PDB file of N, CA and C in Angstrom:
ATOM      1  N   MET A   1     100.149 126.104 100.951  1.00 46.00           N
ATOM      2  CA  MET A   1      99.157 125.238 101.552  1.00 46.00           C
ATOM      3  C   MET A   1      99.241 125.375 103.066  1.00 46.00           C
ATOM      4  N   ARG A   2      98.105 125.506 103.669  1.00 54.00           N
ATOM      5  CA  ARG A   2      98.080 125.614 105.127  1.00 54.00           C
ATOM      6  C   ARG A   2      98.377 124.265 105.775  1.00 54.00           C
ATOM      7  N   ALA A   3      98.976 124.318 106.921  1.00 57.00           N
ATOM      8  CA  ALA A   3      99.272 123.085 107.662  1.00 57.00           C
ATOM      9  C   ALA A   3      97.971 122.340 107.936  1.00 57.00           C
ATOM     10  N   GLY A   4      97.998 121.026 107.827  1.00 59.00           N
ATOM     11  CA  GLY A   4      96.822 120.212 108.095  1.00 59.00           C
ATOM     12  C   GLY A   4      95.981 119.933 106.862  1.00 59.00           C
ATOM     13  N   ASN A   5      96.350 120.482 105.705  1.00 57.00           N
ATOM     14  CA  ASN A   5      95.578 120.243 104.488  1.00 57.00           C
ATOM     15  C   ASN A   5      96.242 119.239 103.555  1.00 57.00           C
ATOM     16  N   GLU A   6      97.223 118.503 104.025  1.00 56.00           N
ATOM     17  CA  GLU A   6      97.908 117.532 103.194  1.00 56.00           C
ATOM     18  C   GLU A   6      97.015 116.311 102.990  1.00 56.00           C
ATOM     19  N   LEU A   7      97.179 115.673 101.855  1.00 46.00           N
ATOM     20  CA  LEU A   7      96.401 114.487 101.544  1.00 46.00           C
ATOM     21  C   LEU A   7      97.326 113.445 100.940  1.00 46.00           C
ATOM     22  N   ALA A   8      97.247 112.226 101.442  1.00 49.00           N
ATOM     23  CA  ALA A   8      98.015 111.117 100.883  1.00 49.00           C
ATOM     24  C   ALA A   8      97.034 110.017 100.503  1.00 49.00           C
ATOM     25  N   VAL A   9      97.207 109.433  99.346  1.00 49.00           N
ATOM     26  CA  VAL A   9      96.323 108.378  98.869  1.00 49.00           C
ATOM     27  C   VAL A   9      97.165 107.148  98.560  1.00 49.00           C
ATOM     28  N   PHE A  10      96.772 106.007  99.105  1.00 52.00           N
ATOM     29  CA  PHE A  10      97.488 104.757  98.873  1.00 52.00           C
ATOM     30  C   PHE A  10      96.486 103.654  98.606  1.00 52.00           C
ATOM     31  N   ASP A  11      96.877 102.673  97.808  1.00 57.00           N
ATOM     32  CA  ASP A  11      96.020 101.507  97.680  1.00 57.00           C
ATOM     33  C   ASP A  11      96.380 100.534  98.802  1.00 57.00           C
ATOM     34  N   PHE A  12      95.843  99.331  98.759  1.00 53.00           N
ATOM     35  CA  PHE A  12      95.973  98.413  99.896  1.00 53.00           C
ATOM     36  C   PHE A  12      97.412  98.103 100.262  1.00 53.00           C
ATOM     37  N   ASP A  13      98.309  98.097  99.304  1.00 56.00           N
ATOM     38  CA  ASP A  13      99.688  97.744  99.622  1.00 56.00           C
ATOM     39  C   ASP A  13     100.622  98.948  99.603  1.00 56.00           C
ATOM     40  N   LYS A  14     100.042 100.138  99.728  1.00 56.00           N
ATOM     41  CA  LYS A  14     100.784 101.393  99.872  1.00 56.00           C
ATOM     42  C   LYS A  14     101.572 101.776  98.620  1.00 56.00           C
ATOM     43  N   THR A  15     101.048 101.408  97.469  1.00 57.00           N
ATOM     44  CA  THR A  15     101.677 101.803  96.211  1.00 57.00           C
ATOM     45  C   THR A  15     100.701 102.630  95.394  1.00 57.00           C
ATOM     46  N   LEU A  16     101.220 103.434  94.526  1.00 59.00           N
ATOM     47  CA  LEU A  16     100.394 104.205  93.594  1.00 59.00           C
ATOM     48  C   LEU A  16     100.800 103.814  92.179  1.00 59.00           C
ATOM     49  N   VAL A  17     100.331 102.663  91.746  1.00 58.00           N
ATOM     50  CA  VAL A  17     100.683 102.179  90.416  1.00 58.00           C
ATOM     51  C   VAL A  17      99.416 101.791  89.676  1.00 58.00           C
ATOM     52  N   ALA A  18      99.482 101.912  88.360  1.00 61.00           N
ATOM     53  CA  ALA A  18      98.381 101.420  87.542  1.00 61.00           C
ATOM     54  C   ALA A  18      98.512  99.911  87.441  1.00 61.00           C
ATOM     55  N   GLY A  19      97.445  99.223  87.613  1.00 64.00           N
ATOM     56  CA  GLY A  19      97.486  97.768  87.512  1.00 64.00           C
ATOM     57  C   GLY A  19      97.486  97.113  88.877  1.00 64.00           C
ATOM     58  N   ASP A  20      97.536  95.823  88.864  1.00 69.00           N
ATOM     59  CA  ASP A  20      97.434  95.022  90.081  1.00 69.00           C
ATOM     60  C   ASP A  20      98.821  94.646  90.577  1.00 69.00           C
ATOM     61  N   SER A  21      99.268  95.271  91.648  1.00 75.00           N
ATOM     62  CA  SER A  21     100.603  94.968  92.161  1.00 75.00           C
ATOM     63  C   SER A  21     100.677  93.575  92.778  1.00 75.00           C
ATOM     64  N   PHE A  22      99.535  92.998  93.184  1.00 82.00           N
ATOM     65  CA  PHE A  22      99.573  91.639  93.715  1.00 82.00           C
ATOM     66  C   PHE A  22      99.899  90.645  92.608  1.00 82.00           C
ATOM     67  N   GLN A  23      99.418  90.900  91.394  1.00 82.00           N
ATOM     68  CA  GLN A  23      99.777  90.013  90.287  1.00 82.00           C
ATOM     69  C   GLN A  23     101.271  90.097  90.001  1.00 82.00           C
ATOM     70  N   LEU A  24     101.826  91.294  90.083  1.00 81.00           N
ATOM     71  CA  LEU A  24     103.270  91.457  89.921  1.00 81.00           C
ATOM     72  C   LEU A  24     104.006  90.669  91.001  1.00 81.00           C
ATOM     73  N   PHE A  25     103.571  90.798  92.243  1.00 84.00           N
ATOM     74  CA  PHE A  25     104.168  90.050  93.343  1.00 84.00           C
ATOM     75  C   PHE A  25     104.082  88.552  93.075  1.00 84.00           C
ATOM     76  N   SER A  26     102.920  88.087  92.609  1.00 87.00           N
ATOM     77  CA  SER A  26     102.729  86.658  92.357  1.00 87.00           C
ATOM     78  C   SER A  26     103.723  86.139  91.334  1.00 87.00           C
ATOM     79  N   ARG A  27     103.907  86.894  90.261  1.00 85.00           N
ATOM     80  CA  ARG A  27     104.861  86.459  89.232  1.00 85.00           C
ATOM     81  C   ARG A  27     106.277  86.430  89.785  1.00 85.00           C
ATOM     82  N   MET A  28     106.618  87.386  90.620  1.00 85.00           N
ATOM     83  CA  MET A  28     107.972  87.438  91.180  1.00 85.00           C
ATOM     84  C   MET A  28     108.178  86.353  92.236  1.00 85.00           C
ATOM     85  N   ALA A  29     107.140  86.033  92.984  1.00 87.00           N
ATOM     86  CA  ALA A  29     107.253  85.027  94.034  1.00 87.00           C
ATOM     87  C   ALA A  29     107.306  83.615  93.468  1.00 87.00           C
ATOM     88  N   ALA A  30     106.799  83.434  92.266  1.00 88.00           N
ATOM     89  CA  ALA A  30     106.805  82.112  91.649  1.00 88.00           C
ATOM     90  C   ALA A  30     108.218  81.791  91.176  1.00 88.00           C
ATOM     91  N   ALA A  31     108.802  80.785  91.767  1.00 80.00           N
ATOM     92  CA  ALA A  31     110.199  80.448  91.469  1.00 80.00           C
ATOM     93  C   ALA A  31     110.336  79.485  90.297  1.00 80.00           C
ATOM     94  N   SER A  32     109.225  78.998  89.777  1.00 86.00           N
ATOM     95  CA  SER A  32     109.288  77.999  88.712  1.00 86.00           C
ATOM     96  C   SER A  32     108.173  78.250  87.701  1.00 86.00           C
ATOM     97  N   LEU A  33     108.258  77.581  86.582  1.00 92.00           N
ATOM     98  CA  LEU A  33     107.196  77.664  85.584  1.00 92.00           C
ATOM     99  C   LEU A  33     105.884  77.162  86.181  1.00 92.00           C
ATOM    100  N   HIS A  34     105.958  76.118  86.967  1.00 92.00           N
ATOM    101  CA  HIS A  34     104.757  75.574  87.615  1.00 92.00           C
ATOM    102  C   HIS A  34     104.130  76.629  88.535  1.00 92.00           C
ATOM    103  N   GLY A  35     104.961  77.327  89.295  1.00 91.00           N
ATOM    104  CA  GLY A  35     104.452  78.367  90.189  1.00 91.00           C
ATOM    105  C   GLY A  35     103.843  79.529  89.422  1.00 91.00           C
ATOM    106  N   ARG A  36     104.487  79.944  88.328  1.00 90.00           N
ATOM    107  CA  ARG A  36     103.948  81.038  87.505  1.00 90.00           C
ATOM    108  C   ARG A  36     102.617  80.636  86.870  1.00 90.00           C
ATOM    109  N   THR A  37     102.535  79.381  86.442  1.00 94.00           N
ATOM    110  CA  THR A  37     101.287  78.876  85.861  1.00 94.00           C
ATOM    111  C   THR A  37     100.182  78.882  86.908  1.00 94.00           C
ATOM    112  N   TYR A  38     100.509  78.445  88.116  1.00 93.00           N
ATOM    113  CA  TYR A  38      99.523  78.445  89.197  1.00 93.00           C
ATOM    114  C   TYR A  38      99.028  79.862  89.482  1.00 93.00           C
ATOM    115  N   ALA A  39      99.954  80.809  89.569  1.00 91.00           N
ATOM    116  CA  ALA A  39      99.580  82.198  89.850  1.00 91.00           C
ATOM    117  C   ALA A  39      98.702  82.754  88.736  1.00 91.00           C
ATOM    118  N   PHE A  40      99.039  82.456  87.486  1.00 92.00           N
ATOM    119  CA  PHE A  40      98.242  82.933  86.358  1.00 92.00           C
ATOM    120  C   PHE A  40      96.837  82.341  86.396  1.00 92.00           C
ATOM    121  N   LEU A  41      96.731  81.033  86.628  1.00 93.00           N
ATOM    122  CA  LEU A  41      95.414  80.397  86.662  1.00 93.00           C
ATOM    123  C   LEU A  41      94.564  80.925  87.816  1.00 93.00           C
ATOM    124  N   ALA A  42      95.183  81.134  88.967  1.00 93.00           N
ATOM    125  CA  ALA A  42      94.440  81.692  90.099  1.00 93.00           C
ATOM    126  C   ALA A  42      93.930  83.093  89.780  1.00 93.00           C
ATOM    127  N   ALA A  43      94.765  83.910  89.132  1.00 90.00           N
ATOM    128  CA  ALA A  43      94.341  85.254  88.738  1.00 90.00           C
ATOM    129  C   ALA A  43      93.207  85.188  87.723  1.00 90.00           C
ATOM    130  N   ALA A  44      93.288  84.259  86.785  1.00 93.00           N
ATOM    131  CA  ALA A  44      92.234  84.104  85.778  1.00 93.00           C
ATOM    132  C   ALA A  44      90.921  83.678  86.423  1.00 93.00           C
ATOM    133  N   LEU A  45      90.976  82.762  87.378  1.00 94.00           N
ATOM    134  CA  LEU A  45      89.770  82.337  88.085  1.00 94.00           C
ATOM    135  C   LEU A  45      89.144  83.496  88.851  1.00 94.00           C
ATOM    136  N   CYS A  46      89.986  84.325  89.442  1.00 91.00           N
ATOM    137  CA  CYS A  46      89.492  85.489  90.177  1.00 91.00           C
ATOM    138  C   CYS A  46      88.844  86.480  89.215  1.00 91.00           C
ATOM    139  N   LYS A  47      89.516  86.756  88.116  1.00 91.00           N
ATOM    140  CA  LYS A  47      88.994  87.705  87.124  1.00 91.00           C
ATOM    141  C   LYS A  47      87.662  87.229  86.562  1.00 91.00           C
ATOM    142  N   ALA A  48      87.521  85.907  86.393  1.00 95.00           N
ATOM    143  CA  ALA A  48      86.287  85.334  85.860  1.00 95.00           C
ATOM    144  C   ALA A  48      85.173  85.255  86.909  1.00 95.00           C
ATOM    145  N   GLY A  49      85.498  85.543  88.163  1.00 95.00           N
ATOM    146  CA  GLY A  49      84.496  85.500  89.220  1.00 95.00           C
ATOM    147  C   GLY A  49      84.274  84.127  89.825  1.00 95.00           C
ATOM    148  N   VAL A  50      85.115  83.163  89.469  1.00 96.00           N
ATOM    149  CA  VAL A  50      84.979  81.809  90.007  1.00 96.00           C
ATOM    150  C   VAL A  50      85.396  81.770  91.471  1.00 96.00           C
ATOM    151  N   ILE A  51      86.464  82.490  91.807  1.00 95.00           N
ATOM    152  CA  ILE A  51      86.878  82.624  93.202  1.00 95.00           C
ATOM    153  C   ILE A  51      86.949  84.117  93.527  1.00 95.00           C
ATOM    154  N   GLY A  52      86.799  84.442  94.778  1.00 93.00           N
ATOM    155  CA  GLY A  52      86.865  85.836  95.203  1.00 93.00           C
ATOM    156  C   GLY A  52      88.292  86.344  95.281  1.00 93.00           C
ATOM    157  N   ASN A  53      88.422  87.654  95.372  1.00 89.00           N
ATOM    158  CA  ASN A  53      89.736  88.281  95.443  1.00 89.00           C
ATOM    159  C   ASN A  53      90.525  87.802  96.670  1.00 89.00           C
ATOM    160  N   GLY A  54      89.850  87.691  97.798  1.00 90.00           N
ATOM    161  CA  GLY A  54      90.510  87.228  99.020  1.00 90.00           C
ATOM    162  C   GLY A  54      90.998  85.793  98.890  1.00 90.00           C
ATOM    163  N   ALA A  55      90.155  84.932  98.319  1.00 93.00           N
ATOM    164  CA  ALA A  55      90.540  83.525  98.127  1.00 93.00           C
ATOM    165  C   ALA A  55      91.719  83.416  97.166  1.00 93.00           C
ATOM    166  N   TYR A  56      91.692  84.226  96.124  1.00 92.00           N
ATOM    167  CA  TYR A  56      92.802  84.242  95.159  1.00 92.00           C
ATOM    168  C   TYR A  56      94.112  84.574  95.862  1.00 92.00           C
ATOM    169  N   LYS A  57      94.103  85.620  96.654  1.00 90.00           N
ATOM    170  CA  LYS A  57      95.334  86.035  97.336  1.00 90.00           C
ATOM    171  C   LYS A  57      95.774  85.008  98.364  1.00 90.00           C
ATOM    172  N   GLN A  58      94.835  84.424  99.095  1.00 92.00           N
ATOM    173  CA  GLN A  58      95.186  83.400 100.075  1.00 92.00           C
ATOM    174  C   GLN A  58      95.827  82.190  99.406  1.00 92.00           C
ATOM    175  N   ARG A  59      95.258  81.761  98.288  1.00 93.00           N
ATOM    176  CA  ARG A  59      95.800  80.595  97.588  1.00 93.00           C
ATOM    177  C   ARG A  59      97.209  80.853  97.080  1.00 93.00           C
ATOM    178  N   VAL A  60      97.406  82.023  96.491  1.00 91.00           N
ATOM    179  CA  VAL A  60      98.732  82.345  95.964  1.00 91.00           C
ATOM    180  C   VAL A  60      99.745  82.444  97.100  1.00 91.00           C
ATOM    181  N   LEU A  61      99.389  83.126  98.171  1.00 90.00           N
ATOM    182  CA  LEU A  61     100.319  83.260  99.295  1.00 90.00           C
ATOM    183  C   LEU A  61     100.646  81.904  99.905  1.00 90.00           C
ATOM    184  N   ARG A  62      99.638  81.081 100.059  1.00 92.00           N
ATOM    185  CA  ARG A  62      99.863  79.758 100.650  1.00 92.00           C
ATOM    186  C   ARG A  62     100.785  78.922  99.752  1.00 92.00           C
ATOM    187  N   ARG A  63     100.559  78.974  98.471  1.00 91.00           N
ATOM    188  CA  ARG A  63     101.308  78.128  97.530  1.00 91.00           C
ATOM    189  C   ARG A  63     102.705  78.663  97.233  1.00 91.00           C
ATOM    190  N   LEU A  64     102.838  79.984  97.071  1.00 89.00           N
ATOM    191  CA  LEU A  64     104.099  80.550  96.596  1.00 89.00           C
ATOM    192  C   LEU A  64     104.946  81.218  97.673  1.00 89.00           C
ATOM    193  N   TRP A  65     104.369  81.498  98.833  1.00 88.00           N
ATOM    194  CA  TRP A  65     105.087  82.284  99.842  1.00 88.00           C
ATOM    195  C   TRP A  65     105.420  81.469 101.075  1.00 88.00           C
ATOM    196  N   GLN A  66     104.487  80.654 101.543  1.00 86.00           N
ATOM    197  CA  GLN A  66     104.752  79.848 102.734  1.00 86.00           C
ATOM    198  C   GLN A  66     105.872  78.861 102.443  1.00 86.00           C
ATOM    199  N   GLY A  67     106.695  78.641 103.422  1.00 82.00           N
ATOM    200  CA  GLY A  67     107.781  77.682 103.266  1.00 82.00           C
ATOM    201  C   GLY A  67     109.076  78.287 102.740  1.00 82.00           C
ATOM    202  N   ARG A  68     109.018  79.541 102.302  1.00 88.00           N
ATOM    203  CA  ARG A  68     110.255  80.202 101.848  1.00 88.00           C
ATOM    204  C   ARG A  68     111.027  80.679 103.078  1.00 88.00           C
ATOM    205  N   THR A  69     112.317  80.666 102.958  1.00 91.00           N
ATOM    206  CA  THR A  69     113.136  81.167 104.062  1.00 91.00           C
ATOM    207  C   THR A  69     113.011  82.691 104.123  1.00 91.00           C
ATOM    208  N   PRO A  70     113.321  83.281 105.256  1.00 91.00           N
ATOM    209  CA  PRO A  70     113.296  84.741 105.345  1.00 91.00           C
ATOM    210  C   PRO A  70     114.209  85.411 104.321  1.00 91.00           C
ATOM    211  N   ASP A  71     115.346  84.809 104.015  1.00 94.00           N
ATOM    212  CA  ASP A  71     116.244  85.370 103.003  1.00 94.00           C
ATOM    213  C   ASP A  71     115.604  85.353 101.619  1.00 94.00           C
ATOM    214  N   GLU A  72     114.939  84.247 101.284  1.00 91.00           N
ATOM    215  CA  GLU A  72     114.254  84.166  99.996  1.00 91.00           C
ATOM    216  C   GLU A  72     113.133  85.200  99.912  1.00 91.00           C
ATOM    217  N   GLN A  73     112.380  85.332 100.984  1.00 90.00           N
ATOM    218  CA  GLN A  73     111.301  86.321 101.019  1.00 90.00           C
ATOM    219  C   GLN A  73     111.856  87.735 100.861  1.00 90.00           C
ATOM    220  N   ALA A  74     112.958  88.026 101.532  1.00 91.00           N
ATOM    221  CA  ALA A  74     113.558  89.357 101.458  1.00 91.00           C
ATOM    222  C   ALA A  74     114.007  89.681 100.041  1.00 91.00           C
ATOM    223  N   LYS A  75     114.560  88.700  99.336  1.00 91.00           N
ATOM    224  CA  LYS A  75     115.003  88.925  97.953  1.00 91.00           C
ATOM    225  C   LYS A  75     113.823  89.231  97.038  1.00 91.00           C
ATOM    226  N   VAL A  76     112.748  88.470  97.191  1.00 88.00           N
ATOM    227  CA  VAL A  76     111.556  88.712  96.369  1.00 88.00           C
ATOM    228  C   VAL A  76     110.995  90.100  96.656  1.00 88.00           C
ATOM    229  N   LEU A  77     110.901  90.456  97.938  1.00 88.00           N
ATOM    230  CA  LEU A  77     110.337  91.757  98.306  1.00 88.00           C
ATOM    231  C   LEU A  77     111.219  92.909  97.828  1.00 88.00           C
ATOM    232  N   ALA A  78     112.523  92.759  97.926  1.00 90.00           N
ATOM    233  CA  ALA A  78     113.419  93.820  97.450  1.00 90.00           C
ATOM    234  C   ALA A  78     113.233  94.046  95.951  1.00 90.00           C
ATOM    235  N   ASN A  79     113.114  92.966  95.197  1.00 88.00           N
ATOM    236  CA  ASN A  79     112.888  93.066  93.760  1.00 88.00           C
ATOM    237  C   ASN A  79     111.521  93.695  93.466  1.00 88.00           C
ATOM    238  N   LEU A  80     110.506  93.284  94.215  1.00 84.00           N
ATOM    239  CA  LEU A  80     109.171  93.858  94.050  1.00 84.00           C
ATOM    240  C   LEU A  80     109.166  95.344  94.311  1.00 84.00           C
ATOM    241  N   TYR A  81     109.775  95.761  95.401  1.00 84.00           N
ATOM    242  CA  TYR A  81     109.806  97.189  95.741  1.00 84.00           C
ATOM    243  C   TYR A  81     110.528  97.994  94.670  1.00 84.00           C
ATOM    244  N   ALA A  82     111.608  97.433  94.122  1.00 87.00           N
ATOM    245  CA  ALA A  82     112.343  98.125  93.051  1.00 87.00           C
ATOM    246  C   ALA A  82     111.455  98.276  91.816  1.00 87.00           C
ATOM    247  N   GLN A  83     110.711  97.236  91.474  1.00 82.00           N
ATOM    248  CA  GLN A  83     109.796  97.297  90.323  1.00 82.00           C
ATOM    249  C   GLN A  83     108.699  98.339  90.564  1.00 82.00           C
ATOM    250  N   LEU A  84     108.149  98.358  91.758  1.00 77.00           N
ATOM    251  CA  LEU A  84     107.083  99.327  92.065  1.00 77.00           C
ATOM    252  C   LEU A  84     107.609 100.757  92.042  1.00 77.00           C
ATOM    253  N   GLU A  85     108.815 100.953  92.550  1.00 78.00           N
ATOM    254  CA  GLU A  85     109.404 102.300  92.519  1.00 78.00           C
ATOM    255  C   GLU A  85     109.553 102.794  91.092  1.00 78.00           C
ATOM    256  N   ARG A  86     109.978 101.907  90.200  1.00 79.00           N
ATOM    257  CA  ARG A  86     110.112 102.302  88.792  1.00 79.00           C
ATOM    258  C   ARG A  86     108.768 102.673  88.194  1.00 79.00           C
ATOM    259  N   ARG A  87     107.710 101.985  88.594  1.00 70.00           N
ATOM    260  CA  ARG A  87     106.372 102.283  88.064  1.00 70.00           C
ATOM    261  C   ARG A  87     105.786 103.564  88.633  1.00 70.00           C
ATOM    262  N   VAL A  88     106.092 103.845  89.894  1.00 65.00           N
ATOM    263  CA  VAL A  88     105.569 105.075  90.519  1.00 65.00           C
ATOM    264  C   VAL A  88     106.188 106.266  89.862  1.00 65.00           C
TER     265      VAL A  88
END
C-alpha cells in the first residue's frame, strides 16, 4: 500500500463493535438495580422514538455519571474499555 492510502473508521466513541456501546456503558455505570432500570427505560424510550438519542444520552449521563468521584468513574471506564476490547 502506498503511503497516504490508509483508512481508519471509528464510530462516535472510537470503537468498532456491533451494537450500541453507550448501552453497555449505561449498564456498567448503573451501580444499583434502580440505576439499571432507569438506563433500560431511557433506552426503551429512545428506541420507541419518545425521546431523541441526544436526550437519552444526556439523561443517562446526568443520572448515572454526575456526582461520581473520579476514582469511581475511572473504574467504570476501565471495565468498559476491557469489555470493548474483547468485542473488537
